[in-house]
mmCIF file of C-alpha atoms and ligand atoms in Angstrom:
data_model
loop_
_atom_site.group_PDB
_atom_site.id
_atom_site.type_symbol
_atom_site.label_atom_id
_atom_site.label_comp_id
_atom_site.label_asym_id
_atom_site.label_seq_id
_atom_site.Cartn_x
_atom_site.Cartn_y
_atom_site.Cartn_z
ATOM 1 C CA MET A 1 -19.488 -20.220 -19.285
ATOM 2 C CA GLN A 2 -20.016 -23.115 -21.388
ATOM 3 C CA HIS A 3 -22.391 -24.879 -19.213
ATOM 4 C CA LEU A 4 -24.655 -21.687 -18.612
ATOM 5 C CA GLU A 5 -24.480 -21.086 -22.370
ATOM 6 C CA ARG A 6 -25.868 -24.644 -22.962
ATOM 7 C CA LYS A 7 -28.253 -24.893 -20.028
ATOM 8 C CA ASP A 8 -29.725 -21.386 -19.571
ATOM 9 C CA GLU A 9 -29.502 -19.290 -22.848
ATOM 10 C CA ARG A 10 -31.458 -16.371 -21.459
ATOM 11 C CA VAL A 11 -29.394 -15.994 -18.207
ATOM 12 C CA TYR A 12 -26.291 -16.408 -20.328
ATOM 13 C CA ARG A 13 -27.436 -13.831 -22.690
ATOM 14 C CA ALA A 14 -27.975 -11.359 -19.729
ATOM 15 C CA VAL A 15 -24.526 -12.149 -18.360
ATOM 16 C CA LEU A 16 -22.910 -11.451 -21.680
ATOM 17 C CA GLY A 17 -25.020 -8.175 -21.648
ATOM 18 C CA GLU A 18 -23.800 -6.985 -18.432
ATOM 19 C CA GLU A 19 -20.291 -7.872 -19.263
ATOM 20 C CA SER A 20 -20.263 -5.837 -22.332
ATOM 21 C CA ARG A 21 -21.853 -2.967 -20.572
ATOM 22 C CA GLN A 22 -19.170 -3.090 -17.905
ATOM 23 C CA ARG A 23 -16.383 -3.367 -20.479
ATOM 24 C CA ASN A 24 -17.787 -0.456 -22.819
ATOM 25 C CA GLN A 25 -18.969 2.074 -20.485
ATOM 26 C CA LEU A 26 -17.170 4.192 -17.867
ATOM 27 C CA GLU A 27 -18.349 2.950 -14.241
ATOM 28 C CA MET A 28 -18.490 6.021 -12.074
ATOM 29 C CA ILE A 29 -20.853 4.716 -9.402
ATOM 30 C CA ALA A 30 -18.856 5.786 -6.333
ATOM 31 C CA SER A 31 -19.742 2.558 -4.476
ATOM 32 C CA GLU A 32 -18.902 0.024 -7.212
ATOM 33 C CA ASN A 33 -15.582 -1.393 -8.230
ATOM 34 C CA PHE A 34 -14.028 -4.415 -10.125
ATOM 35 C CA VAL A 35 -12.725 -7.279 -8.364
ATOM 36 C CA SER A 36 -9.638 -9.457 -9.319
ATOM 37 C CA PRO A 37 -10.155 -12.543 -11.344
ATOM 38 C CA ALA A 38 -9.083 -14.450 -8.146
ATOM 39 C CA VAL A 39 -11.822 -12.739 -6.123
ATOM 40 C CA ARG A 40 -14.350 -13.713 -8.713
ATOM 41 C CA GLU A 41 -13.107 -17.283 -9.108
ATOM 42 C CA ALA A 42 -13.399 -17.782 -5.452
ATOM 43 C CA LEU A 43 -17.027 -16.658 -5.619
ATOM 44 C CA GLY A 44 -17.967 -19.534 -8.094
ATOM 45 C CA THR A 45 -16.390 -22.400 -6.079
ATOM 46 C CA VAL A 46 -18.025 -25.543 -4.514
ATOM 47 C CA PHE A 47 -18.178 -23.675 -1.170
ATOM 48 C CA THR A 48 -21.667 -22.549 -2.461
ATOM 49 C CA HIS A 49 -22.899 -25.893 -1.400
ATOM 50 C CA LYS A 50 -21.875 -25.801 2.167
ATOM 51 C CA TYR A 51 -23.775 -25.102 5.405
ATOM 52 C CA ALA A 52 -21.377 -23.796 8.179
ATOM 53 C CA GLU A 53 -23.656 -22.042 10.671
ATOM 54 C CA GLY A 54 -21.625 -21.328 13.878
ATOM 55 C CA LEU A 55 -17.781 -20.246 13.899
ATOM 56 C CA PRO A 56 -14.626 -21.776 12.918
ATOM 57 C CA GLY A 57 -14.143 -24.736 15.229
ATOM 58 C CA ARG A 58 -17.539 -24.344 16.595
ATOM 59 C CA ARG A 59 -20.080 -25.433 13.855
ATOM 60 C CA TYR A 60 -23.633 -26.902 13.751
ATOM 61 C CA TYR A 61 -22.616 -29.030 10.862
ATOM 62 C CA GLY A 62 -20.104 -31.642 10.117
ATOM 63 C CA GLY A 63 -17.649 -31.330 7.082
ATOM 64 C CA CYS A 64 -16.614 -27.678 7.835
ATOM 65 C CA GLU A 65 -12.834 -28.259 8.089
ATOM 66 C CA PHE A 66 -12.234 -26.304 4.795
ATOM 67 C CA ALA A 67 -14.906 -23.716 5.524
ATOM 68 C CA ASP A 68 -12.992 -23.126 8.729
ATOM 69 C CA GLN A 69 -9.891 -22.630 6.891
ATOM 70 C CA VAL A 70 -11.316 -19.826 4.603
ATOM 71 C CA GLU A 71 -13.104 -18.135 7.387
ATOM 72 C CA GLU A 72 -10.288 -18.152 9.651
ATOM 73 C CA LEU A 73 -8.070 -16.685 6.743
ATOM 74 C CA ALA A 74 -10.721 -13.945 6.130
ATOM 75 C CA ARG A 75 -10.973 -13.016 9.866
ATOM 76 C CA THR A 76 -7.194 -12.842 10.553
ATOM 77 C CA ARG A 77 -6.559 -10.818 7.341
ATOM 78 C CA ALA A 78 -9.558 -8.471 8.286
ATOM 79 C CA THR A 79 -7.942 -8.004 11.711
ATOM 80 C CA GLU A 80 -4.498 -7.460 10.511
ATOM 81 C CA LEU A 81 -5.597 -5.165 7.645
ATOM 82 C CA PHE A 82 -7.343 -2.725 9.958
ATOM 83 C CA GLY A 83 -5.726 -3.266 13.386
ATOM 84 C CA ALA A 84 -8.966 -4.543 14.961
ATOM 85 C CA ASP A 85 -9.172 -6.917 17.797
ATOM 86 C CA HIS A 86 -11.996 -9.048 16.466
ATOM 87 C CA ALA A 87 -13.750 -9.679 13.015
ATOM 88 C CA ASN A 88 -16.993 -11.262 11.970
ATOM 89 C CA VAL A 89 -16.863 -11.859 8.144
ATOM 90 C CA GLN A 90 -20.372 -13.398 7.832
ATOM 91 C CA PRO A 91 -22.712 -10.588 7.198
ATOM 92 C CA HIS A 92 -24.276 -10.951 3.935
ATOM 93 C CA SER A 93 -24.316 -7.337 3.290
ATOM 94 C CA GLY A 94 -23.462 -3.942 4.829
ATOM 95 C CA ALA A 95 -27.201 -3.300 5.902
ATOM 96 C CA GLN A 96 -27.035 -6.664 7.840
ATOM 97 C CA ALA A 97 -23.643 -5.806 9.368
ATOM 98 C CA ASN A 98 -25.122 -2.515 10.740
ATOM 99 C CA MET A 99 -28.260 -4.486 12.009
ATOM 100 C CA ALA A 100 -25.950 -6.542 13.978
ATOM 101 C CA GLY A 101 -24.102 -3.533 15.382
ATOM 102 C CA TYR A 102 -27.331 -1.946 16.470
ATOM 103 C CA PHE A 103 -28.689 -4.918 18.108
ATOM 104 C CA ALA A 104 -25.512 -5.965 19.856
ATOM 105 C CA PHE A 105 -25.935 -2.796 21.962
ATOM 106 C CA LEU A 106 -29.361 -1.472 21.752
ATOM 107 C CA GLU A 107 -33.115 -2.226 22.695
ATOM 108 C CA PRO A 108 -35.946 -1.079 20.313
ATOM 109 C CA GLY A 109 -36.823 2.432 21.072
ATOM 110 C CA ASP A 110 -33.337 3.204 22.226
ATOM 111 C CA ARG A 111 -32.129 6.444 20.544
ATOM 112 C CA ILE A 112 -29.375 6.783 17.795
ATOM 113 C CA LEU A 113 -27.888 9.811 16.497
ATOM 114 C CA GLY A 114 -26.766 9.320 12.896
ATOM 115 C CA MET A 115 -26.212 11.275 9.752
ATOM 116 C CA ASN A 116 -29.094 12.856 7.916
ATOM 117 C CA LEU A 117 -29.507 10.879 4.571
ATOM 118 C CA SER A 118 -29.965 13.915 2.364
ATOM 119 C CA HIS A 119 -26.624 15.321 3.828
ATOM 120 C CA GLY A 120 -24.683 12.246 2.870
ATOM 121 C CA GLY A 121 -25.995 9.429 5.433
ATOM 122 C CA HIS A 122 -27.117 5.921 4.720
ATOM 123 C CA LEU A 123 -30.561 4.501 4.772
ATOM 124 C CA THR A 124 -29.469 2.250 7.678
ATOM 125 C CA HIS A 125 -28.418 5.108 9.707
ATOM 126 C CA GLY A 126 -31.796 5.968 10.906
ATOM 127 C CA SER A 127 -34.100 6.616 7.815
ATOM 128 C CA PRO A 128 -37.796 6.193 8.461
ATOM 129 C CA VAL A 129 -38.154 3.758 5.360
ATOM 130 C CA ASN A 130 -35.580 1.448 6.962
ATOM 131 C CA PHE A 131 -35.531 -0.786 9.925
ATOM 132 C CA SER A 132 -33.037 1.532 11.691
ATOM 133 C CA GLY A 133 -35.870 4.347 11.679
ATOM 134 C CA ARG A 134 -38.593 1.789 12.623
ATOM 135 C CA PHE A 135 -36.877 0.245 15.616
ATOM 136 C CA PHE A 136 -35.103 3.176 17.195
ATOM 137 C CA ASP A 137 -35.552 6.602 18.057
ATOM 138 C CA VAL A 138 -33.565 8.691 15.712
ATOM 139 C CA ALA A 139 -31.916 12.105 15.983
ATOM 140 C CA ALA A 140 -29.586 13.338 13.264
ATOM 141 C CA TYR A 141 -26.552 15.395 12.372
ATOM 142 C CA GLY A 142 -25.779 16.900 8.989
ATOM 143 C CA VAL A 143 -23.448 19.189 7.226
ATOM 144 C CA ARG A 144 -23.166 23.155 7.560
ATOM 145 C CA GLU A 145 -24.991 24.939 4.772
ATOM 146 C CA SER A 146 -22.050 27.114 4.246
ATOM 147 C CA ASP A 147 -19.365 24.739 3.421
ATOM 148 C CA GLY A 148 -20.994 21.373 3.164
ATOM 149 C CA ARG A 149 -18.987 19.895 6.046
ATOM 150 C CA ILE A 150 -19.747 18.055 9.103
ATOM 151 C CA ASP A 151 -19.930 20.940 12.062
ATOM 152 C CA TYR A 152 -18.516 18.766 15.021
ATOM 153 C CA ASP A 153 -19.398 21.616 17.398
ATOM 154 C CA ALA A 154 -23.054 21.169 16.295
ATOM 155 C CA VAL A 155 -22.748 17.244 16.443
ATOM 156 C CA ARG A 156 -21.687 17.621 20.060
ATOM 157 C CA GLU A 157 -24.413 19.944 20.934
ATOM 158 C CA THR A 158 -26.914 17.582 19.300
ATOM 159 C CA ALA A 159 -25.553 14.673 21.185
ATOM 160 C CA LEU A 160 -25.663 16.638 24.486
ATOM 161 C CA ARG A 161 -29.219 17.621 23.817
ATOM 162 C CA THR A 162 -30.479 14.250 22.781
ATOM 163 C CA ARG A 163 -28.495 11.891 24.843
ATOM 164 C CA PRO A 164 -28.093 9.002 22.142
ATOM 165 C CA LYS A 165 -27.261 5.636 23.037
ATOM 166 C CA MET A 166 -25.325 5.050 20.017
ATOM 167 C CA ILE A 167 -23.725 7.542 17.549
ATOM 168 C CA VAL A 168 -23.242 6.193 13.939
ATOM 169 C CA THR A 169 -20.601 7.755 11.689
ATOM 170 C CA GLY A 170 -19.654 6.999 8.125
ATOM 171 C CA ALA A 171 -21.565 8.194 5.155
ATOM 172 C CA SER A 172 -22.607 7.197 1.492
ATOM 173 C CA ALA A 173 -22.307 10.571 -0.104
ATOM 174 C CA TYR A 174 -19.856 12.688 1.915
ATOM 175 C CA PRO A 175 -16.763 13.870 -0.032
ATOM 176 C CA ARG A 176 -14.641 14.908 2.892
ATOM 177 C CA THR A 177 -12.320 13.424 5.570
ATOM 178 C CA ILE A 178 -14.486 12.352 8.644
ATOM 179 C CA ASP A 179 -12.879 12.987 12.068
ATOM 180 C CA PHE A 180 -13.620 9.727 13.903
ATOM 181 C CA GLU A 181 -11.556 10.814 16.703
ATOM 182 C CA ALA A 182 -13.813 13.766 17.362
ATOM 183 C CA PHE A 183 -16.820 11.611 17.013
ATOM 184 C CA GLY A 184 -15.225 9.223 19.448
ATOM 185 C CA ALA A 185 -14.806 11.741 21.983
ATOM 186 C CA ILE A 186 -18.346 13.109 21.874
ATOM 187 C CA ALA A 187 -19.577 9.575 21.959
ATOM 188 C CA ARG A 188 -17.544 9.062 25.289
ATOM 189 C CA GLU A 189 -18.678 12.507 26.725
ATOM 190 C CA VAL A 190 -22.158 11.527 26.229
ATOM 191 C CA GLY A 191 -21.789 7.932 27.294
ATOM 192 C CA ALA A 192 -22.816 6.435 23.692
ATOM 193 C CA VAL A 193 -21.536 3.562 21.599
ATOM 194 C CA HIS A 194 -19.642 4.724 18.604
ATOM 195 C CA MET A 195 -20.490 2.520 15.584
ATOM 196 C CA CYS A 196 -18.610 3.425 12.433
ATOM 197 C CA ASP A 197 -20.117 2.395 9.019
ATOM 198 C CA LEU A 198 -16.847 2.432 7.085
ATOM 199 C CA ALA A 199 -18.387 1.113 3.891
ATOM 200 C CA HIS A 200 -17.357 3.850 1.306
ATOM 201 C CA ILE A 201 -13.814 4.321 2.501
ATOM 202 C CA ALA A 202 -12.711 0.907 3.687
ATOM 203 C CA GLY A 203 -10.238 0.527 1.040
ATOM 204 C CA LEU A 204 -8.770 4.156 1.560
ATOM 205 C CA VAL A 205 -8.533 3.428 5.508
ATOM 206 C CA ALA A 206 -7.002 0.116 4.573
ATOM 207 C CA GLY A 207 -4.367 1.814 2.138
ATOM 208 C CA GLY A 208 -3.678 4.563 4.613
ATOM 209 C CA HIS A 209 -5.460 7.516 2.872
ATOM 210 C CA HIS A 210 -8.006 8.067 5.372
ATOM 211 C CA PRO A 211 -7.697 8.178 9.080
ATOM 212 C CA SER A 212 -9.024 4.888 10.672
ATOM 213 C CA PRO A 213 -11.815 4.795 13.010
ATOM 214 C CA VAL A 214 -10.610 1.581 14.692
ATOM 215 C CA PRO A 215 -8.975 3.296 17.645
ATOM 216 C CA HIS A 216 -11.901 5.642 18.103
ATOM 217 C CA ALA A 217 -15.163 3.235 17.711
ATOM 218 C CA ASP A 218 -16.506 0.459 19.587
ATOM 219 C CA VAL A 219 -17.537 -1.384 16.485
ATOM 220 C CA VAL A 220 -16.769 -0.778 12.841
ATOM 221 C CA THR A 221 -19.071 -2.178 10.067
ATOM 222 C CA THR A 222 -18.240 -2.142 6.441
ATOM 223 C CA THR A 223 -19.200 -3.628 3.008
ATOM 224 C CA THR A 224 -16.413 -5.409 1.308
ATOM 225 C CA HIS A 225 -17.137 -4.413 -2.479
ATOM 226 C CA LYS A 226 -16.635 -0.698 -2.675
ATOM 227 C CA THR A 227 -13.171 0.857 -2.285
ATOM 228 C CA LEU A 228 -11.986 -2.409 -0.652
ATOM 229 C CA ARG A 229 -12.489 -4.132 -4.101
ATOM 230 C CA GLY A 230 -13.942 -7.558 -2.831
ATOM 231 C CA PRO A 231 -17.064 -9.420 -3.267
ATOM 232 C CA ARG A 232 -20.494 -8.143 -2.372
ATOM 233 C CA GLY A 233 -20.831 -8.683 1.321
ATOM 234 C CA GLY A 234 -20.280 -7.303 4.890
ATOM 235 C CA LEU A 235 -17.902 -7.388 7.794
ATOM 236 C CA ILE A 236 -17.748 -6.291 11.366
ATOM 237 C CA MET A 237 -14.749 -5.401 13.485
ATOM 238 C CA CYS A 238 -14.919 -4.711 17.226
ATOM 239 C CA ARG A 239 -13.014 -4.529 20.495
ATOM 240 C CA GLU A 240 -12.434 -7.962 22.189
ATOM 241 C CA GLU A 241 -14.933 -7.065 24.768
ATOM 242 C CA HIS A 242 -17.896 -6.849 22.249
ATOM 243 C CA ALA A 243 -16.797 -9.923 20.094
ATOM 244 C CA LYS A 244 -19.394 -12.456 21.751
ATOM 245 C CA ALA A 245 -22.395 -9.937 21.559
ATOM 246 C CA ILE A 246 -21.463 -9.123 17.784
ATOM 247 C CA ASP A 247 -20.962 -12.853 16.829
ATOM 248 C CA ARG A 248 -24.216 -13.824 18.375
ATOM 249 C CA MET A 249 -26.021 -11.045 16.564
ATOM 250 C CA VAL A 250 -24.930 -12.002 13.228
ATOM 251 C CA PHE A 251 -25.979 -15.655 13.804
ATOM 252 C CA PRO A 252 -28.232 -16.782 15.043
ATOM 253 C CA PHE A 253 -30.274 -13.399 15.542
ATOM 254 C CA ILE A 254 -29.884 -12.143 12.287
ATOM 255 C CA GLN A 255 -28.792 -14.775 9.752
ATOM 256 C CA GLY A 256 -28.667 -18.344 9.190
ATOM 257 C CA GLY A 257 -25.924 -20.149 7.183
ATOM 258 C CA PRO A 258 -23.034 -17.901 6.226
ATOM 259 C CA LEU A 259 -22.142 -17.761 2.422
ATOM 260 C CA VAL A 260 -18.876 -19.708 2.425
ATOM 261 C CA HIS A 261 -18.084 -19.017 -1.119
ATOM 262 C CA VAL A 262 -18.485 -15.396 -0.473
ATOM 263 C CA ILE A 263 -16.250 -15.747 2.670
ATOM 264 C CA ALA A 264 -13.661 -17.353 0.644
ATOM 265 C CA SER A 265 -13.762 -14.604 -1.881
ATOM 266 C CA LYS A 266 -13.611 -12.032 1.014
ATOM 267 C CA ALA A 267 -10.368 -13.782 2.251
ATOM 268 C CA VAL A 268 -8.825 -13.382 -1.030
ATOM 269 C CA ALA A 269 -9.649 -9.644 -1.258
ATOM 270 C CA LEU A 270 -8.341 -9.041 2.150
ATOM 271 C CA GLY A 271 -5.249 -10.811 1.240
ATOM 272 C CA GLU A 272 -4.840 -8.565 -1.839
ATOM 273 C CA ALA A 273 -5.587 -5.501 0.177
ATOM 274 C CA LEU A 274 -2.714 -6.620 2.628
ATOM 275 C CA LEU A 275 -0.204 -6.342 -0.318
ATOM 276 C CA PRO A 276 1.939 -3.268 -0.778
ATOM 277 C CA GLY A 277 0.283 -2.277 -3.879
ATOM 278 C CA PHE A 278 -3.093 -1.831 -2.278
ATOM 279 C CA GLY A 279 -1.984 1.540 -0.990
ATOM 280 C CA GLU A 280 -0.941 2.923 -4.153
ATOM 281 C CA TYR A 281 -4.260 2.054 -5.480
ATOM 282 C CA GLY A 282 -5.952 4.037 -2.811
ATOM 283 C CA ARG A 283 -3.484 6.819 -3.485
ATOM 284 C CA ARG A 284 -4.573 7.043 -7.258
ATOM 285 C CA VAL A 285 -8.380 6.789 -6.386
ATOM 286 C CA VAL A 286 -7.940 9.793 -4.262
ATOM 287 C CA GLU A 287 -5.721 11.764 -6.675
ATOM 288 C CA ASN A 288 -8.204 10.979 -9.522
ATOM 289 C CA ALA A 289 -11.179 12.116 -7.655
ATOM 290 C CA ARG A 290 -9.355 15.660 -6.888
ATOM 291 C CA VAL A 291 -8.495 15.963 -10.550
ATOM 292 C CA LEU A 292 -12.122 15.203 -11.449
ATOM 293 C CA ALA A 293 -13.295 17.726 -9.073
ATOM 294 C CA ASP A 294 -10.758 20.289 -10.358
ATOM 295 C CA THR A 295 -11.759 19.876 -13.893
ATOM 296 C CA ILE A 296 -15.588 19.821 -13.331
ATOM 297 C CA MET A 297 -15.239 23.016 -10.849
ATOM 298 C CA GLU A 298 -13.076 24.834 -13.571
ATOM 299 C CA ARG A 299 -16.134 24.413 -15.855
ATOM 300 C CA GLY A 300 -18.290 26.443 -13.514
ATOM 301 C CA VAL A 301 -19.973 23.353 -12.113
ATOM 302 C CA PRO A 302 -20.518 23.701 -8.157
ATOM 303 C CA LEU A 303 -19.765 20.786 -5.899
ATOM 304 C CA VAL A 304 -20.902 20.173 -2.600
ATOM 305 C CA SER A 305 -18.197 21.257 0.104
ATOM 306 C CA GLY A 306 -16.222 22.718 -3.096
ATOM 307 C CA GLY A 307 -14.161 19.526 -3.674
ATOM 308 C CA THR A 308 -13.125 16.256 -2.445
ATOM 309 C CA ASP A 309 -10.702 14.539 -0.099
ATOM 310 C CA ASN A 310 -11.727 11.018 -0.960
ATOM 311 C CA HIS A 311 -12.904 8.697 -3.815
ATOM 312 C CA LEU A 312 -16.189 10.841 -4.627
ATOM 313 C CA ILE A 313 -17.518 14.256 -5.845
ATOM 314 C CA LEU A 314 -20.944 15.364 -5.206
ATOM 315 C CA VAL A 315 -22.163 17.732 -7.953
ATOM 316 C CA ASP A 316 -24.711 20.357 -6.858
ATOM 317 C CA LEU A 317 -27.324 21.189 -9.496
ATOM 318 C CA ARG A 318 -29.653 23.287 -7.184
ATOM 319 C CA ASP A 319 -29.212 26.294 -9.343
ATOM 320 C CA ARG A 320 -29.545 24.516 -12.534
ATOM 321 C CA ASP A 321 -32.613 23.825 -14.948
ATOM 322 C CA LEU A 322 -31.468 20.109 -14.749
ATOM 323 C CA THR A 323 -32.399 17.501 -12.225
ATOM 324 C CA GLY A 324 -30.128 14.831 -10.858
ATOM 325 C CA LYS A 325 -32.371 12.335 -12.666
ATOM 326 C CA ASP A 326 -32.070 14.070 -16.175
ATOM 327 C CA ALA A 327 -28.329 14.630 -15.728
ATOM 328 C CA GLU A 328 -27.875 10.969 -14.664
ATOM 329 C CA GLN A 329 -29.722 9.854 -17.931
ATOM 330 C CA ALA A 330 -27.995 12.126 -20.139
ATOM 331 C CA LEU A 331 -24.469 10.928 -18.913
ATOM 332 C CA GLU A 332 -25.734 7.373 -19.302
ATOM 333 C CA ARG A 333 -26.485 8.025 -22.885
ATOM 334 C CA ALA A 334 -23.063 8.988 -23.130
ATOM 335 C CA GLY A 335 -21.697 5.651 -21.733
ATOM 336 C CA ILE A 336 -20.786 7.361 -18.326
ATOM 337 C CA THR A 337 -22.468 5.661 -15.386
ATOM 338 C CA VAL A 338 -23.247 7.515 -12.154
ATOM 339 C CA ASN A 339 -26.156 8.071 -9.885
ATOM 340 C CA LYS A 340 -28.358 10.784 -8.937
ATOM 341 C CA ASN A 341 -28.150 11.950 -5.573
ATOM 342 C CA THR A 342 -29.769 14.001 -2.891
ATOM 343 C CA VAL A 343 -27.602 17.144 -1.667
ATOM 344 C CA PRO A 344 -27.792 18.966 1.509
ATOM 345 C CA GLY A 345 -30.934 21.312 1.491
ATOM 346 C CA GLU A 346 -32.676 18.951 -1.051
ATOM 347 C CA THR A 347 -35.968 20.121 -2.201
ATOM 348 C CA ARG A 348 -36.713 17.374 -4.701
ATOM 349 C CA SER A 349 -37.611 13.693 -4.286
ATOM 350 C CA PRO A 350 -35.054 11.051 -4.057
ATOM 351 C CA PHE A 351 -36.243 9.996 -7.344
ATOM 352 C CA VAL A 352 -35.360 13.156 -9.063
ATOM 353 C CA THR A 353 -32.777 14.878 -6.896
ATOM 354 C CA SER A 354 -30.508 17.861 -7.266
ATOM 355 C CA GLY A 355 -27.112 16.272 -7.352
ATOM 356 C CA LEU A 356 -25.066 13.676 -8.938
ATOM 357 C CA ARG A 357 -22.643 11.479 -7.152
ATOM 358 C CA ILE A 358 -19.588 10.526 -9.158
ATOM 359 C CA GLY A 359 -16.696 8.185 -7.919
ATOM 360 C CA THR A 360 -13.371 7.090 -9.112
ATOM 361 C CA PRO A 361 -12.829 3.683 -7.550
ATOM 362 C CA ALA A 362 -13.688 1.553 -10.633
ATOM 363 C CA ILE A 363 -12.105 3.535 -13.435
ATOM 364 C CA THR A 364 -8.938 3.631 -11.411
ATOM 365 C CA THR A 365 -8.992 -0.184 -10.929
ATOM 366 C CA ARG A 366 -9.135 -0.036 -14.794
ATOM 367 C CA GLY A 367 -5.750 1.869 -14.872
ATOM 368 C CA MET A 368 -7.080 5.247 -15.746
ATOM 369 C CA ALA A 369 -4.933 8.173 -14.610
ATOM 370 C CA PRO A 370 -5.124 11.981 -14.123
ATOM 371 C CA PRO A 371 -4.966 12.644 -17.975
ATOM 372 C CA GLU A 372 -7.883 10.489 -18.784
ATOM 373 C CA ILE A 373 -9.677 11.701 -15.679
ATOM 374 C CA ARG A 374 -9.286 15.285 -17.162
ATOM 375 C CA THR A 375 -10.815 14.176 -20.347
ATOM 376 C CA VAL A 376 -13.732 12.419 -18.701
ATOM 377 C CA GLY A 377 -14.362 15.507 -16.455
ATOM 378 C CA GLY A 378 -14.447 17.683 -19.583
ATOM 379 C CA TRP A 379 -17.000 15.338 -21.206
ATOM 380 C CA ILE A 380 -19.136 15.266 -17.939
ATOM 381 C CA ALA A 381 -19.044 19.209 -17.975
ATOM 382 C CA ASP A 382 -19.949 19.359 -21.512
ATOM 383 C CA ILE A 383 -23.076 17.162 -21.089
ATOM 384 C CA LEU A 384 -24.161 18.984 -17.840
ATOM 385 C CA GLU A 385 -24.037 22.155 -20.042
ATOM 386 C CA ARG A 386 -25.980 20.733 -22.894
ATOM 387 C CA PRO A 387 -27.924 17.842 -21.612
ATOM 388 C CA ARG A 388 -30.295 17.812 -24.512
ATOM 389 C CA ASP A 389 -27.619 17.987 -27.289
ATOM 390 C CA GLU A 390 -27.999 14.443 -28.554
ATOM 391 C CA ALA A 391 -25.428 14.888 -31.293
ATOM 392 C CA ALA A 392 -22.744 15.883 -28.985
ATOM 393 C CA ILE A 393 -23.805 13.019 -26.489
ATOM 394 C CA ARG A 394 -23.373 10.569 -29.308
ATOM 395 C CA GLY A 395 -19.919 12.146 -30.052
ATOM 396 C CA ILE A 396 -18.895 11.534 -26.458
ATOM 397 C CA ARG A 397 -20.243 8.047 -26.371
ATOM 398 C CA ARG A 398 -17.963 7.180 -29.308
ATOM 399 C CA LYS A 399 -15.000 8.683 -27.555
ATOM 400 C CA VAL A 400 -15.936 6.904 -24.363
ATOM 401 C CA GLY A 401 -15.823 3.373 -26.206
ATOM 402 C CA GLU A 402 -12.595 4.277 -27.488
ATOM 403 C CA MET A 403 -11.140 5.036 -23.919
ATOM 404 C CA CYS A 404 -12.800 1.843 -22.836
ATOM 405 C CA ALA A 405 -11.036 -0.214 -25.443
ATOM 406 C CA ALA A 406 -7.736 1.450 -24.512
ATOM 407 C CA TYR A 407 -8.228 0.417 -20.753
ATOM 408 C CA PRO A 408 -9.688 -3.051 -21.260
ATOM 409 C CA LEU A 409 -11.409 -4.593 -18.350
ATOM 410 C CA TYR A 410 -10.432 -8.364 -17.611
ATOM 411 C CA ASP A 411 -8.097 -8.428 -20.616
ATOM 412 C CA GLU A 412 -6.458 -11.506 -19.192
ATOM 413 C CA LEU A 413 -9.960 -13.271 -19.677
ATOM 414 C CA ALA A 414 -11.126 -14.877 -22.970
ATOM 415 C CA PRO A 415 -12.803 -12.229 -24.801
ATOM 416 C CA SER A 416 -16.618 -12.330 -24.907
ATOM 417 C CA THR A 417 -18.583 -13.092 -28.034
HETATM 418 N N1 DSN B 1 -25.966 1.530 -2.013
HETATM 419 C C1 DSN B 1 -24.716 2.014 -1.467
HETATM 420 C C2 DSN B 1 -24.122 3.213 -2.097
HETATM 421 O O1 DSN B 1 -24.286 3.246 -3.392
HETATM 422 O O2 DSN B 1 -23.632 3.921 -1.613
HETATM 423 C C3 DSN B 1 -24.695 2.132 -0.273
HETATM 424 O O3 DSN B 1 -25.400 0.956 0.604
#
């Protein structure tokens, strides 16, 4: 970063600060991960200079032969990885991928059926504070109070009663396997389009550790930066019959020029996900999440749904004199980064909440395995038991630093100052 250091000291210092934070803390936000040096390198390439509206071979600008090459690689790798007919790798984000999915099939005012945000859904699945809740008429499904799992009979009843034009599946905070086949059957029965937002579990699906929605959905959207371990961005896959409609929605309806440097980086990440080792990574993410769930539950801390099948757990603090916000802050003081999260039946505001979402994708990338996860789970339980014991939190902070040093991040890069 010698240019940045010389040209913009303040930005340079902020980057160094962030790098140090990532190196020295345990990153347990379920939607975050660390990309490979090759994925990062592609992000910083000269492709950031290029305008390339259109698609490979059909651009509105000259000089696109190399942009075509990376976009074609990304598209081909995405379809191969997920077994999809068609991929569009241009969405700048998951939200924009979802927007393209909606508008490829719906008109404003049409009804969608998505997962309730406080039950684990996403803002773009119909929240009133999001475009999806503003443009569409929203019906919602959720989880059963008794076991925190999606009740597919109840989903079917809601779909039959509300007759949505689209059913949206996928979640941001649901720790259990999603039965995409059941959702596909319900969508067919009511004549709805099935759009799956695969963002959180895309890497698990790619690695064979969660059933794929591709055979059961008309369109599948995802981010590329969560369990998939690519750069920040979005991706859409669909059946061939919908390819033109999806492509037209991404550009020119929603976006202008694609971010070719990000597309190049997506191509690298998708190539990495096609390598045999990626399946093993997914296996370890899920194993680590299970060990974390067991460790925390053994200490008497309840989890929504009583455990996990995927990469995240959802701690239920409803019966404690501790909010999600205070728990998040206490863990942060100990060097463990998580996020407060609403839980089913939430009574507190989204800025306070009664839950914590904790994930294993990033610390698994760092190499941590069940023995370390048991230790980390013990620290988390200690802090949830005594969130105001600052001496104990300082002690854990020291041990977190030692663990991070034992599992260096980007060890292969020159150490920072
Ligand atoms: N913000 C992401 C998450 O944390 O799950 C979803 O977009």
